[in-house]
Amino acid sequence: MTEQVDPIFAAITAPGQPFAIQERAGLRQFVNMPADLNQLIDAARRHGDKTFIVEGDRRLTFEQVFAWRDQLVPLLKIKHGDRVAICMRNRTEWIIAFLATVKAGGIAALMNSRGSPAELVAMIDDVTPALVIADSERADLIRQGGYTGAIYDLTNPPEHIPEGHLEDVDPTPCAPLDPAAILFTSGTTGRVKGAVLTHRSLTTGLLSMQLSGVMVLHNWAQKLGMSPEALMAQMPQQAVLLVYPLFHISGLGSAFLSPLFAGSKVVIMRRWDAQDAARIIKDEQITMFTGVPTMLWDLLHNAKLADADLSTLRNIASGGQALPVNLLDEIREVCPQAAMGTGYGMTECSGAIAQAVGEDFVRKKASAGRVLPLVDVRIEGPDGTVLPRGEAGEIVVRGAQIMAGYWNKPEDTAAVLSADGWLKTGDVGLVDEEGYVFIVDRTKDMVISGGENIYCAEVERVLGELPGVTECAAFGIPDERLGELLVTVVVAQGLTEAQIKDEVGTRLARYKAPGRVAFATEALPRNHVGKIDKRALREAWPALIGEK
């Protein structure tokens, strides 16, 4: 879809410019984009003695991080195309493991570290890695799940590590369409799938993010009557508070790799705590904060109660779910100096496919952003017909940043990705005349609670295995803090709400446990094709739970 061309965009993407764009293989691509993601990573070594990672008492410069990476690469003893499963909480070692895997030509399989032992082993079995890199806690969980393969505990390495030499590692760069990473995402079946992101798709997604940032910089400079270079020279080092899980595309892209390339500081929070976040923002001079609405509400309420200083924030963005307008108003009241932003994307797209920042966002704050320059978007009806502007249907996208497919799942891949590269997002929405995307609904039966995707089929599968449960349904209801709250309705005998929550939280991840459980005494309503009618259950929810 072609919009009226922004003059700044035209200038910085023109031939001969760093972000020059050209059509290749039927897709718009960056002319100067390296074939191998690692070449983009290595370029960040120029930031040298600048602080890159802050984690508690640890402070590492860019050079120290690269030196640690170089030390680890030969110890992995992997070859091009080998999978390396990374399973840790957010920590410095996770970042080192990813950088080392990519440097060695391996494929980083990013595991949801919050999973149960059975879930972790299922992910490992899916990608058959040459090596698992874990922290001590996750290594124990993986062993509990029955895995007997090689695990390297990077948080507790052996005392005597054999010396390795980086020059012994195959220096051949990867090809653009070689897999670089596998990120796990559930489907409507509730079964885990590994989205394969290539060097081209990840690099395109990251450079698109950089392009958006450069456009914002040029706009600011224009308003101030100065050159972008002069403005950059006056700006302090940018600092990002990392709160998204690194195994999410948001954590991997916008909170780790993008700051790496830009020479920004990344401050890692072990677990979310609004009071601690406010302290870190002040002490570390955090300039960029991206979190789900839950976190933004917590931070703002804490700031008001404790009179916290959030004055260093220059960019505040939200992802994972729609941003409530009342939350936006409150952010602008507490942090008037900060530009607000939003984006829309998914794992299978290597990040955002639509984005809006500052005035671009505020003028249409109900939108999920504008379609990004290197992405094609169309809206399809139920029969696959392409719909005109302004009409709602399934959002279907194409571009150089789209995944190659699901690892070892050709049928699942074919169900969402056409032979000519169009990806069905499963989201219902529309695109207006200015290229803004508005999300209307989801075709996927999924709940986004506190920024986490919870697939109802997955929860229902566990509920259906519990003794005494004869019928069950899981769905989301609006929740001011979480965005959506996962709830369930069950027809069951001999079970309590606490038992059901505990069983789901134990068999799956704890965050997938239902927030509320209602017990029905009659058969659940069904629609004309015999499926449980969740719309009717949502309407009946207050009565089912005993509320007016």
PDB file of N, CA, C and O in Angstrom, residues 43 50 60 80 92 106 116 206 211 239 402 478 485 493 505 537:
ATOM      1  N   ALA A  43      29.506  -4.619  14.143  1.00  0.00           N
ATOM      2  CA  ALA A  43      29.698  -3.174  13.949  1.00  0.00           C
ATOM      3  C   ALA A  43      29.519  -2.402  15.257  1.00  0.00           C
ATOM      4  O   ALA A  43      30.040  -1.293  15.422  1.00  0.00           O
ATOM      5  N   LYS A  50      31.972   2.486  26.153  1.00  0.00           N
ATOM      6  CA  LYS A  50      30.651   2.891  26.648  1.00  0.00           C
ATOM      7  C   LYS A  50      30.037   1.747  27.443  1.00  0.00           C
ATOM      8  O   LYS A  50      30.211   0.571  27.111  1.00  0.00           O
ATOM      9  N   LEU A  60      28.981  -3.720  32.434  1.00  0.00           N
ATOM     10  CA  LEU A  60      29.888  -4.174  31.392  1.00  0.00           C
ATOM     11  C   LEU A  60      29.878  -3.203  30.219  1.00  0.00           C
ATOM     12  O   LEU A  60      28.806  -2.739  29.800  1.00  0.00           O
ATOM     13  N   HIS A  80      27.968 -24.400  11.521  1.00  0.00           N
ATOM     14  CA  HIS A  80      26.900 -23.648  10.872  1.00  0.00           C
ATOM     15  C   HIS A  80      25.622 -24.479  10.803  1.00  0.00           C
ATOM     16  O   HIS A  80      25.649 -25.649  10.401  1.00  0.00           O
ATOM     17  N   THR A  92      22.672 -11.110  31.904  1.00  0.00           N
ATOM     18  CA  THR A  92      23.797 -10.847  31.011  1.00  0.00           C
ATOM     19  C   THR A  92      24.196 -12.101  30.245  1.00  0.00           C
ATOM     20  O   THR A  92      24.496 -12.051  29.051  1.00  0.00           O
ATOM     21  N   GLY A 106      25.501 -20.526  14.374  1.00  0.00           N
ATOM     22  CA  GLY A 106      24.422 -21.384  14.850  1.00  0.00           C
ATOM     23  C   GLY A 106      23.065 -20.705  14.777  1.00  0.00           C
ATOM     24  O   GLY A 106      22.947 -19.530  14.422  1.00  0.00           O
ATOM     25  N   SER A 116       6.991 -24.964  32.186  1.00  0.00           N
ATOM     26  CA  SER A 116       7.129 -26.101  33.086  1.00  0.00           C
ATOM     27  C   SER A 116       8.197 -27.037  32.533  1.00  0.00           C
ATOM     28  O   SER A 116       8.590 -26.929  31.361  1.00  0.00           O
ATOM     29  N   LEU A 206      15.128  -5.138  12.286  1.00  0.00           N
ATOM     30  CA  LEU A 206      15.938  -4.253  13.127  1.00  0.00           C
ATOM     31  C   LEU A 206      16.272  -2.943  12.427  1.00  0.00           C
ATOM     32  O   LEU A 206      16.208  -1.867  13.022  1.00  0.00           O
ATOM     33  N   LEU A 211      15.438   2.848  11.204  1.00  0.00           N
ATOM     34  CA  LEU A 211      14.947   3.864  10.268  1.00  0.00           C
ATOM     35  C   LEU A 211      13.901   4.749  10.938  1.00  0.00           C
ATOM     36  O   LEU A 211      13.919   5.977  10.803  1.00  0.00           O
ATOM     37  N   ALA A 239      19.410   5.244  27.246  1.00  0.00           N
ATOM     38  CA  ALA A 239      19.387   4.121  28.188  1.00  0.00           C
ATOM     39  C   ALA A 239      18.009   3.469  28.173  1.00  0.00           C
ATOM     40  O   ALA A 239      16.993   4.154  28.257  1.00  0.00           O
ATOM     41  N   ILE A 402       9.406 -11.173   7.080  1.00  0.00           N
ATOM     42  CA  ILE A 402       8.498 -12.267   7.446  1.00  0.00           C
ATOM     43  C   ILE A 402       9.291 -13.561   7.649  1.00  0.00           C
ATOM     44  O   ILE A 402      10.271 -13.823   6.959  1.00  0.00           O
ATOM     45  N   PRO A 478     -12.297  -8.120  29.890  1.00  0.00           N
ATOM     46  CA  PRO A 478     -11.525  -6.884  30.071  1.00  0.00           C
ATOM     47  C   PRO A 478     -11.036  -6.724  31.505  1.00  0.00           C
ATOM     48  O   PRO A 478     -11.735  -7.065  32.465  1.00  0.00           O
ATOM     49  N   LEU A 485      -8.066 -10.522  31.339  1.00  0.00           N
ATOM     50  CA  LEU A 485      -7.870 -11.535  32.371  1.00  0.00           C
ATOM     51  C   LEU A 485      -8.385 -12.853  31.828  1.00  0.00           C
ATOM     52  O   LEU A 485      -9.522 -12.936  31.346  1.00  0.00           O
ATOM     53  N   GLN A 493     -16.956 -31.898  38.796  1.00  0.00           N
ATOM     54  CA  GLN A 493     -17.322 -32.439  40.105  1.00  0.00           C
ATOM     55  C   GLN A 493     -16.063 -32.657  40.926  1.00  0.00           C
ATOM     56  O   GLN A 493     -15.039 -33.108  40.403  1.00  0.00           O
ATOM     57  N   GLY A 505      -1.478 -23.956  36.427  1.00  0.00           N
ATOM     58  CA  GLY A 505      -0.218 -23.257  36.639  1.00  0.00           C
ATOM     59  C   GLY A 505       0.970 -24.177  36.784  1.00  0.00           C
ATOM     60  O   GLY A 505       2.099 -23.802  36.486  1.00  0.00           O
ATOM     61  N   LEU A 537     -20.978 -17.033  26.715  1.00  0.00           N
ATOM     62  CA  LEU A 537     -20.381 -17.200  28.046  1.00  0.00           C
ATOM     63  C   LEU A 537     -19.841 -15.865  28.574  1.00  0.00           C
ATOM     64  O   LEU A 537     -19.959 -15.577  29.769  1.00  0.00           O
TER      65      LEU A 537
END
